[in-house]
PDB file of C-alpha atoms in Angstrom:
ATOM      1  CA  UNK A 626      36.589 -42.357 203.001  1.00 88.00           C
ATOM      2  CA  UNK A 627      35.434 -38.772 202.825  1.00 92.00           C
ATOM      3  CA  UNK A 628      36.342 -36.644 205.826  1.00 93.00           C
ATOM      4  CA  UNK A 629      38.390 -39.333 207.600  1.00 95.00           C
ATOM      5  CA  UNK A 630      42.074 -39.121 208.462  1.00 96.00           C
ATOM      6  CA  UNK A 631      44.248 -41.803 206.867  1.00 94.00           C
ATOM      7  CA  UNK A 632      47.902 -42.663 207.455  1.00 95.00           C
ATOM      8  CA  UNK A 633      50.007 -42.493 204.308  1.00 95.00           C
ATOM      9  CA  UNK A 634      53.475 -42.853 202.891  1.00 96.00           C
ATOM     10  CA  UNK A 635      53.469 -39.936 200.470  1.00 96.00           C
ATOM     11  CA  UNK A 636      55.687 -38.806 197.614  1.00 96.00           C
ATOM     12  CA  UNK A 637      55.450 -35.032 197.322  1.00 96.00           C
ATOM     13  CA  UNK A 638      56.955 -33.926 194.024  1.00 97.00           C
ATOM     14  CA  UNK A 639      57.778 -30.561 192.498  1.00 97.00           C
ATOM     15  CA  UNK A 640      57.411 -31.104 188.761  1.00 97.00           C
ATOM     16  CA  UNK A 641      58.600 -28.669 186.108  1.00 96.00           C
ATOM     17  CA  UNK A 642      56.746 -27.623 182.962  1.00 95.00           C
ATOM     18  CA  UNK A 643      58.694 -30.276 181.031  1.00 95.00           C
ATOM     19  CA  UNK A 644      57.337 -33.037 183.258  1.00 96.00           C
ATOM     20  CA  UNK A 645      60.638 -33.736 185.009  1.00 96.00           C
ATOM     21  CA  UNK A 646      60.785 -33.998 188.789  1.00 97.00           C
ATOM     22  CA  UNK A 647      62.747 -31.039 190.177  1.00 97.00           C
ATOM     23  CA  UNK A 648      62.694 -32.189 193.789  1.00 97.00           C
ATOM     24  CA  UNK A 649      60.682 -34.537 195.961  1.00 98.00           C
ATOM     25  CA  UNK A 650      60.114 -35.754 199.498  1.00 97.00           C
ATOM     26  CA  UNK A 651      59.103 -39.219 200.666  1.00 97.00           C
ATOM     27  CA  UNK A 652      57.503 -39.002 204.095  1.00 96.00           C
ATOM     28  CA  UNK A 653      54.926 -40.498 206.393  1.00 96.00           C
ATOM     29  CA  UNK A 654      51.860 -38.350 206.878  1.00 94.00           C
ATOM     30  CA  UNK A 655      48.121 -38.064 207.355  1.00 95.00           C
ATOM     31  CA  UNK A 656      45.601 -37.160 204.659  1.00 94.00           C
ATOM     32  CA  UNK A 657      41.938 -36.300 204.913  1.00 95.00           C
ATOM     33  CA  UNK A 658      40.015 -36.676 201.673  1.00 93.00           C
ATOM     34  CA  UNK A 659      37.738 -33.739 200.953  1.00 93.00           C
ATOM     35  CA  UNK A 660      35.487 -35.882 198.753  1.00 95.00           C
ATOM     36  CA  UNK A 661      35.023 -39.518 197.880  1.00 93.00           C
ATOM     37  CA  UNK A 662      35.417 -39.154 194.117  1.00 93.00           C
ATOM     38  CA  UNK A 663      34.753 -41.553 191.256  1.00 93.00           C
ATOM     39  CA  UNK A 664      36.312 -41.730 187.808  1.00 94.00           C
ATOM     40  CA  UNK A 665      32.900 -40.955 186.337  1.00 93.00           C
ATOM     41  CA  UNK A 666      32.413 -37.819 188.435  1.00 95.00           C
ATOM     42  CA  UNK A 667      35.882 -36.434 187.694  1.00 96.00           C
ATOM     43  CA  UNK A 668      35.531 -37.093 183.970  1.00 95.00           C
ATOM     44  CA  UNK A 669      32.159 -35.331 184.013  1.00 95.00           C
ATOM     45  CA  UNK A 670      33.720 -32.310 185.734  1.00 96.00           C
ATOM     46  CA  UNK A 671      36.439 -32.107 183.110  1.00 96.00           C
ATOM     47  CA  UNK A 672      33.809 -32.331 180.386  1.00 95.00           C
ATOM     48  CA  UNK A 673      32.138 -29.258 181.966  1.00 95.00           C
ATOM     49  CA  UNK A 674      29.140 -31.024 183.438  1.00 96.00           C
ATOM     50  CA  UNK A 675      27.360 -28.148 185.228  1.00 96.00           C
ATOM     51  CA  UNK A 676      25.934 -30.274 188.054  1.00 96.00           C
ATOM     52  CA  UNK A 677      29.274 -31.876 188.877  1.00 96.00           C
ATOM     53  CA  UNK A 678      31.120 -28.569 188.682  1.00 96.00           C
ATOM     54  CA  UNK A 679      28.659 -27.064 191.142  1.00 96.00           C
ATOM     55  CA  UNK A 680      28.703 -30.059 193.475  1.00 96.00           C
ATOM     56  CA  UNK A 681      32.500 -30.088 193.646  1.00 96.00           C
ATOM     57  CA  UNK A 682      33.163 -26.391 193.112  1.00 96.00           C
ATOM     58  CA  UNK A 683      35.727 -26.298 195.937  1.00 96.00           C
ATOM     59  CA  UNK A 684      38.089 -28.628 194.041  1.00 96.00           C
ATOM     60  CA  UNK A 685      37.214 -27.816 190.412  1.00 96.00           C
ATOM     61  CA  UNK A 686      40.370 -25.754 189.831  1.00 96.00           C
ATOM     62  CA  UNK A 687      42.559 -28.432 191.416  1.00 96.00           C
ATOM     63  CA  UNK A 688      41.067 -31.110 189.176  1.00 97.00           C
ATOM     64  CA  UNK A 689      41.704 -28.988 186.075  1.00 97.00           C
ATOM     65  CA  UNK A 690      45.312 -28.495 187.195  1.00 97.00           C
ATOM     66  CA  UNK A 691      45.589 -32.254 187.628  1.00 97.00           C
ATOM     67  CA  UNK A 692      44.503 -32.757 184.024  1.00 97.00           C
ATOM     68  CA  UNK A 693      47.082 -30.222 182.825  1.00 97.00           C
ATOM     69  CA  UNK A 694      49.848 -31.942 184.773  1.00 98.00           C
ATOM     70  CA  UNK A 695      48.784 -35.390 183.542  1.00 97.00           C
ATOM     71  CA  UNK A 696      49.070 -34.225 179.937  1.00 97.00           C
ATOM     72  CA  UNK A 697      52.536 -32.785 180.630  1.00 97.00           C
ATOM     73  CA  UNK A 698      53.611 -36.099 182.148  1.00 97.00           C
ATOM     74  CA  UNK A 699      52.126 -38.041 179.238  1.00 94.00           C
ATOM     75  CA  UNK A 700      54.047 -35.884 176.753  1.00 94.00           C
ATOM     76  CA  UNK A 701      57.266 -36.494 178.681  1.00 94.00           C
ATOM     77  CA  UNK A 702      56.641 -40.222 178.793  1.00 92.00           C
ATOM     78  CA  UNK A 703      55.947 -40.252 175.082  1.00 89.00           C
ATOM     79  CA  UNK A 704      59.268 -38.491 174.466  1.00 88.00           C
ATOM     80  CA  UNK A 705      60.989 -41.135 176.602  1.00 87.00           C
ATOM     81  CA  UNK A 706      59.615 -43.787 174.271  1.00 83.00           C
ATOM     82  CA  UNK A 707      56.957 -45.377 176.466  1.00 88.00           C
ATOM     83  CA  UNK A 708      54.970 -48.017 174.553  1.00 85.00           C
ATOM     84  CA  UNK A 709      51.195 -47.579 174.516  1.00 82.00           C
ATOM     85  CA  UNK A 710      49.459 -50.895 173.878  1.00 74.00           C
ATOM     86  CA  UNK A 711      45.835 -50.146 173.111  1.00 67.00           C
ATOM     87  CA  UNK A 712      44.069 -53.255 174.401  1.00 62.00           C
ATOM     88  CA  UNK A 713      40.545 -52.718 175.769  1.00 67.00           C
ATOM     89  CA  UNK A 714      40.062 -53.907 179.340  1.00 73.00           C
ATOM     90  CA  UNK A 715      37.065 -56.232 179.819  1.00 79.00           C
ATOM     91  CA  UNK A 716      34.338 -55.383 182.310  1.00 80.00           C
ATOM     92  CA  UNK A 717      32.177 -58.232 183.616  1.00 86.00           C
ATOM     93  CA  UNK A 718      28.481 -57.391 184.079  1.00 86.00           C
ATOM     94  CA  UNK A 719      26.709 -59.257 186.890  1.00 87.00           C
ATOM     95  CA  UNK A 720      22.975 -59.720 187.362  1.00 87.00           C
ATOM     96  CA  UNK A 721      21.096 -59.333 190.652  1.00 87.00           C
ATOM     97  CA  UNK A 722      22.035 -62.907 191.640  1.00 87.00           C
ATOM     98  CA  UNK A 723      25.734 -62.302 191.064  1.00 87.00           C
ATOM     99  CA  UNK A 724      25.862 -64.362 187.864  1.00 89.00           C
ATOM    100  CA  UNK A 725      27.704 -63.170 184.775  1.00 89.00           C
ATOM    101  CA  UNK A 726      25.235 -61.397 182.503  1.00 87.00           C
ATOM    102  CA  UNK A 727      27.710 -60.133 179.922  1.00 86.00           C
ATOM    103  CA  UNK A 728      31.135 -58.754 179.171  1.00 85.00           C
ATOM    104  CA  UNK A 729      31.888 -55.399 177.566  1.00 77.00           C
ATOM    105  CA  UNK A 730      34.859 -53.127 177.060  1.00 73.00           C
ATOM    106  CA  UNK A 731      35.684 -51.085 180.157  1.00 68.00           C
ATOM    107  CA  UNK A 732      35.212 -47.430 179.287  1.00 74.00           C
ATOM    108  CA  UNK A 733      37.979 -45.103 180.429  1.00 77.00           C
ATOM    109  CA  UNK A 734      38.119 -41.324 180.491  1.00 88.00           C
ATOM    110  CA  UNK A 735      40.496 -38.505 181.297  1.00 94.00           C
ATOM    111  CA  UNK A 736      40.202 -39.278 185.024  1.00 95.00           C
ATOM    112  CA  UNK A 737      41.750 -42.723 184.450  1.00 93.00           C
ATOM    113  CA  UNK A 738      44.568 -41.063 182.513  1.00 94.00           C
ATOM    114  CA  UNK A 739      45.268 -38.662 185.400  1.00 97.00           C
ATOM    115  CA  UNK A 740      45.584 -41.467 187.936  1.00 96.00           C
ATOM    116  CA  UNK A 741      47.736 -43.554 185.579  1.00 95.00           C
ATOM    117  CA  UNK A 742      50.204 -40.730 184.939  1.00 96.00           C
ATOM    118  CA  UNK A 743      50.425 -39.811 188.629  1.00 97.00           C
ATOM    119  CA  UNK A 744      51.033 -43.434 189.634  1.00 97.00           C
ATOM    120  CA  UNK A 745      53.742 -43.838 187.001  1.00 97.00           C
ATOM    121  CA  UNK A 746      55.677 -40.756 188.103  1.00 97.00           C
ATOM    122  CA  UNK A 747      55.379 -41.756 191.776  1.00 97.00           C
ATOM    123  CA  UNK A 748      56.678 -45.253 191.041  1.00 98.00           C
ATOM    124  CA  UNK A 749      59.517 -43.886 188.940  1.00 97.00           C
ATOM    125  CA  UNK A 750      60.546 -41.283 191.533  1.00 98.00           C
ATOM    126  CA  UNK A 751      60.584 -43.802 194.388  1.00 98.00           C
ATOM    127  CA  UNK A 752      62.657 -46.272 192.355  1.00 98.00           C
ATOM    128  CA  UNK A 753      65.209 -43.580 191.479  1.00 98.00           C
ATOM    129  CA  UNK A 754      65.378 -42.587 195.147  1.00 98.00           C
ATOM    130  CA  UNK A 755      66.126 -46.186 196.125  1.00 98.00           C
ATOM    131  CA  UNK A 756      68.790 -46.543 193.444  1.00 97.00           C
ATOM    132  CA  UNK A 757      70.447 -43.202 194.227  1.00 97.00           C
ATOM    133  CA  UNK A 758      70.577 -44.095 197.924  1.00 96.00           C
ATOM    134  CA  UNK A 759      71.626 -47.728 197.376  1.00 96.00           C
ATOM    135  CA  UNK A 760      68.689 -49.056 199.399  1.00 97.00           C
ATOM    136  CA  UNK A 761      67.905 -52.786 199.420  1.00 98.00           C
ATOM    137  CA  UNK A 762      64.831 -52.765 197.187  1.00 98.00           C
ATOM    138  CA  UNK A 763      62.333 -54.620 195.019  1.00 98.00           C
ATOM    139  CA  UNK A 764      62.283 -53.100 191.531  1.00 98.00           C
ATOM    140  CA  UNK A 765      59.779 -53.715 188.751  1.00 98.00           C
ATOM    141  CA  UNK A 766      61.973 -54.524 185.760  1.00 97.00           C
ATOM    142  CA  UNK A 767      61.343 -55.153 182.091  1.00 95.00           C
ATOM    143  CA  UNK A 768      64.330 -56.049 179.945  1.00 92.00           C
ATOM    144  CA  UNK A 769      64.794 -55.440 176.210  1.00 90.00           C
ATOM    145  CA  UNK A 770      63.449 -58.090 173.806  1.00 89.00           C
ATOM    146  CA  UNK A 771      65.959 -60.749 172.760  1.00 86.00           C
ATOM    147  CA  UNK A 772      67.182 -61.160 169.185  1.00 85.00           C
ATOM    148  CA  UNK A 773      65.100 -64.230 168.338  1.00 87.00           C
ATOM    149  CA  UNK A 774      61.838 -62.581 169.393  1.00 86.00           C
ATOM    150  CA  UNK A 775      62.690 -59.452 167.428  1.00 89.00           C
ATOM    151  CA  UNK A 776      63.480 -61.484 164.310  1.00 89.00           C
ATOM    152  CA  UNK A 777      60.133 -63.274 164.591  1.00 89.00           C
ATOM    153  CA  UNK A 778      58.336 -59.960 165.074  1.00 89.00           C
ATOM    154  CA  UNK A 779      59.995 -58.526 161.981  1.00 90.00           C
ATOM    155  CA  UNK A 780      58.964 -61.572 159.970  1.00 90.00           C
ATOM    156  CA  UNK A 781      55.334 -61.469 161.067  1.00 88.00           C
ATOM    157  CA  UNK A 782      54.977 -57.695 160.621  1.00 90.00           C
ATOM    158  CA  UNK A 783      56.243 -58.106 157.078  1.00 89.00           C
ATOM    159  CA  UNK A 784      53.111 -60.179 156.389  1.00 87.00           C
ATOM    160  CA  UNK A 785      51.071 -57.043 157.174  1.00 85.00           C
ATOM    161  CA  UNK A 786      53.449 -54.894 155.089  1.00 88.00           C
ATOM    162  CA  UNK A 787      54.458 -53.053 158.267  1.00 88.00           C
ATOM    163  CA  UNK A 788      58.102 -51.881 158.142  1.00 88.00           C
ATOM    164  CA  UNK A 789      60.196 -52.772 161.168  1.00 89.00           C
ATOM    165  CA  UNK A 790      63.970 -52.564 161.018  1.00 86.00           C
ATOM    166  CA  UNK A 791      66.261 -54.142 163.577  1.00 86.00           C
ATOM    167  CA  UNK A 792      69.539 -52.199 164.046  1.00 83.00           C
ATOM    168  CA  UNK A 793      72.778 -53.984 163.147  1.00 78.00           C
ATOM    169  CA  UNK A 794      73.691 -54.303 166.825  1.00 80.00           C
ATOM    170  CA  UNK A 795      70.341 -55.970 167.503  1.00 75.00           C
ATOM    171  CA  UNK A 796      69.352 -53.400 170.095  1.00 81.00           C
ATOM    172  CA  UNK A 797      66.080 -51.527 169.805  1.00 87.00           C
ATOM    173  CA  UNK A 798      64.539 -48.852 172.008  1.00 87.00           C
ATOM    174  CA  UNK A 799      60.895 -48.516 173.069  1.00 88.00           C
ATOM    175  CA  UNK A 800      60.351 -45.831 170.415  1.00 87.00           C
ATOM    176  CA  UNK A 801      60.922 -48.461 167.706  1.00 88.00           C
ATOM    177  CA  UNK A 802      57.958 -50.462 168.980  1.00 89.00           C
ATOM    178  CA  UNK A 803      55.862 -47.331 169.510  1.00 89.00           C
ATOM    179  CA  UNK A 804      56.427 -46.315 165.869  1.00 87.00           C
ATOM    180  CA  UNK A 805      54.807 -49.595 164.864  1.00 89.00           C
ATOM    181  CA  UNK A 806      51.900 -48.899 167.223  1.00 87.00           C
ATOM    182  CA  UNK A 807      51.449 -45.453 165.663  1.00 87.00           C
ATOM    183  CA  UNK A 808      51.462 -46.888 162.129  1.00 88.00           C
ATOM    184  CA  UNK A 809      48.792 -49.495 162.860  1.00 87.00           C
ATOM    185  CA  UNK A 810      46.513 -47.288 164.980  1.00 87.00           C
ATOM    186  CA  UNK A 811      42.967 -47.399 163.614  1.00 86.00           C
ATOM    187  CA  UNK A 812      43.759 -50.010 160.948  1.00 88.00           C
ATOM    188  CA  UNK A 813      42.120 -53.456 160.602  1.00 88.00           C
ATOM    189  CA  UNK A 814      45.479 -54.992 161.499  1.00 85.00           C
ATOM    190  CA  UNK A 815      45.795 -53.089 164.774  1.00 86.00           C
ATOM    191  CA  UNK A 816      44.705 -55.829 167.164  1.00 85.00           C
ATOM    192  CA  UNK A 817      46.708 -58.621 165.504  1.00 87.00           C
ATOM    193  CA  UNK A 818      49.846 -56.536 165.075  1.00 87.00           C
ATOM    194  CA  UNK A 819      49.599 -55.151 168.622  1.00 88.00           C
ATOM    195  CA  UNK A 820      49.371 -58.704 169.947  1.00 88.00           C
ATOM    196  CA  UNK A 821      52.482 -59.650 167.974  1.00 87.00           C
ATOM    197  CA  UNK A 822      54.374 -56.691 169.396  1.00 89.00           C
ATOM    198  CA  UNK A 823      53.270 -57.536 172.925  1.00 88.00           C
ATOM    199  CA  UNK A 824      54.336 -61.164 172.572  1.00 88.00           C
ATOM    200  CA  UNK A 825      57.765 -60.070 171.379  1.00 89.00           C
ATOM    201  CA  UNK A 826      58.368 -58.376 174.724  1.00 90.00           C
ATOM    202  CA  UNK A 827      60.153 -59.970 177.646  1.00 91.00           C
ATOM    203  CA  UNK A 828      58.047 -60.732 180.696  1.00 92.00           C
ATOM    204  CA  UNK A 829      58.140 -58.019 183.352  1.00 94.00           C
ATOM    205  CA  UNK A 830      59.616 -59.254 186.626  1.00 97.00           C
ATOM    206  CA  UNK A 831      60.498 -58.163 190.137  1.00 98.00           C
ATOM    207  CA  UNK A 832      64.198 -57.990 190.994  1.00 98.00           C
ATOM    208  CA  UNK A 833      66.486 -56.646 193.734  1.00 98.00           C
ATOM    209  CA  UNK A 834      68.625 -55.001 191.021  1.00 97.00           C
ATOM    210  CA  UNK A 835      67.553 -51.985 189.007  1.00 97.00           C
ATOM    211  CA  UNK A 836      67.434 -53.127 185.373  1.00 95.00           C
ATOM    212  CA  UNK A 837      65.096 -50.423 184.060  1.00 95.00           C
ATOM    213  CA  UNK A 838      61.704 -50.851 182.428  1.00 95.00           C
ATOM    214  CA  UNK A 839      61.787 -51.176 178.635  1.00 93.00           C
ATOM    215  CA  UNK A 840      58.041 -50.949 178.026  1.00 92.00           C
ATOM    216  CA  UNK A 841      57.611 -47.759 180.015  1.00 92.00           C
ATOM    217  CA  UNK A 842      60.886 -46.336 178.751  1.00 91.00           C
ATOM    218  CA  UNK A 843      62.019 -45.654 182.308  1.00 94.00           C
ATOM    219  CA  UNK A 844      65.526 -46.074 183.713  1.00 95.00           C
ATOM    220  CA  UNK A 845      64.066 -46.607 187.191  1.00 97.00           C
ATOM    221  CA  UNK A 846      60.752 -48.231 188.097  1.00 97.00           C
ATOM    222  CA  UNK A 847      58.998 -50.010 190.949  1.00 98.00           C
ATOM    223  CA  UNK A 848      55.517 -50.787 192.218  1.00 98.00           C
ATOM    224  CA  UNK A 849      54.874 -48.453 195.138  1.00 97.00           C
ATOM    225  CA  UNK A 850      51.278 -47.243 194.982  1.00 96.00           C
ATOM    226  CA  UNK A 851      49.269 -50.283 196.150  1.00 95.00           C
ATOM    227  CA  UNK A 852      50.654 -51.708 199.420  1.00 95.00           C
ATOM    228  CA  UNK A 853      47.247 -52.990 200.546  1.00 94.00           C
ATOM    229  CA  UNK A 854      46.865 -55.333 197.578  1.00 95.00           C
ATOM    230  CA  UNK A 855      50.348 -56.019 196.127  1.00 96.00           C
ATOM    231  CA  UNK A 856      53.199 -57.514 198.142  1.00 97.00           C
ATOM    232  CA  UNK A 857      56.197 -55.807 196.429  1.00 97.00           C
ATOM    233  CA  UNK A 858      54.671 -52.428 197.297  1.00 98.00           C
ATOM    234  CA  UNK A 859      54.274 -53.448 200.946  1.00 97.00           C
ATOM    235  CA  UNK A 860      57.859 -54.710 201.088  1.00 97.00           C
ATOM    236  CA  UNK A 861      59.362 -51.460 199.809  1.00 98.00           C
ATOM    237  CA  UNK A 862      57.066 -49.342 201.997  1.00 98.00           C
ATOM    238  CA  UNK A 863      58.558 -51.086 205.030  1.00 97.00           C
ATOM    239  CA  UNK A 864      62.105 -50.510 203.787  1.00 98.00           C
ATOM    240  CA  UNK A 865      61.432 -46.872 202.956  1.00 98.00           C
ATOM    241  CA  UNK A 866      59.873 -46.212 206.362  1.00 97.00           C
ATOM    242  CA  UNK A 867      62.811 -47.842 208.098  1.00 97.00           C
ATOM    243  CA  UNK A 868      65.312 -45.774 206.129  1.00 96.00           C
ATOM    244  CA  UNK A 869      63.366 -42.572 206.893  1.00 95.00           C
ATOM    245  CA  UNK A 870      62.960 -43.235 210.624  1.00 94.00           C
ATOM    246  CA  UNK A 871      66.354 -44.588 211.679  1.00 93.00           C
ATOM    247  CA  UNK A 872      68.448 -45.423 208.655  1.00 94.00           C
ATOM    248  CA  UNK A 873      69.710 -48.882 207.709  1.00 95.00           C
ATOM    249  CA  UNK A 874      72.792 -50.293 209.459  1.00 94.00           C
ATOM    250  CA  UNK A 875      75.243 -52.601 207.671  1.00 93.00           C
ATOM    251  CA  UNK A 876      73.971 -55.576 209.656  1.00 94.00           C
ATOM    252  CA  UNK A 877      70.383 -54.709 208.765  1.00 96.00           C
ATOM    253  CA  UNK A 878      71.355 -54.115 205.126  1.00 95.00           C
ATOM    254  CA  UNK A 879      72.777 -57.617 204.925  1.00 96.00           C
ATOM    255  CA  UNK A 880      69.435 -59.034 206.068  1.00 97.00           C
ATOM    256  CA  UNK A 881      67.419 -56.788 203.738  1.00 97.00           C
ATOM    257  CA  UNK A 882      69.569 -57.733 200.756  1.00 97.00           C
ATOM    258  CA  UNK A 883      68.605 -61.348 201.357  1.00 97.00           C
ATOM    259  CA  UNK A 884      64.995 -60.380 202.047  1.00 97.00           C
ATOM    260  CA  UNK A 885      64.590 -58.413 198.785  1.00 98.00           C
ATOM    261  CA  UNK A 886      65.936 -61.373 196.827  1.00 98.00           C
ATOM    262  CA  UNK A 887      63.341 -63.652 198.397  1.00 97.00           C
ATOM    263  CA  UNK A 888      60.548 -61.064 198.084  1.00 97.00           C
ATOM    264  CA  UNK A 889      61.356 -60.509 194.402  1.00 98.00           C
ATOM    265  CA  UNK A 890      61.388 -64.224 193.629  1.00 97.00           C
ATOM    266  CA  UNK A 891      58.151 -64.841 195.528  1.00 96.00           C
ATOM    267  CA  UNK A 892      56.439 -61.903 193.802  1.00 96.00           C
ATOM    268  CA  UNK A 893      57.286 -63.386 190.393  1.00 94.00           C
ATOM    269  CA  UNK A 894      55.573 -66.712 191.119  1.00 89.00           C
TER     270      UNK A 894
END
């Protein structure tokens, strides 16, 4: 809400020109939003809409810097091998009585991209912090595809004359899947082939051990940014706050190790 103080658990990051986090701080704090923004308004600003630029002139430079940083982070993530599945998100249209009047593709703009990139780097930084400090934790993990799924994917892609080679050791990296996505982009086969690639992936899970995230191409990952609507985020917020305020004793660690196992299992149901 515009102009109202809100309690937060914030990740303040210093990010270099290559998109890597140089240093960071995880701390409790208070924020006061200058404006209640929308994706539409921010996208309009970045497309040089004169009215929006005038209305939000006090933050126009900050928003442009946010776009620049988001593109740096996206380039870094691309270099890491993050897979970009291009599936349109449906938007349900309701009439005045609340009944479904239609469904259309949800339109996204540069503002959505900014938020996505910032959330990803926050999640990644928090997960690395937890791993480096051996905190009991709930990680978001996504393991590499197994051999049988890869063999089936190779067979089906061959039908579309799309080359896909599985290394002799059977191990692939996210870039191998992304190369397929790049080859099919804009082709009639894109939707079908993308679906095949997606179905070849393992299911993402929550786990108390850090197993990395194959799809994002990240060595460390968690869900941190939505504690008011997603339980794993709430669980790790509580652990992070406890570690910041008073540290975690061995007795408490023993309990939290058991708790994160239960929280991970419950979050996967």
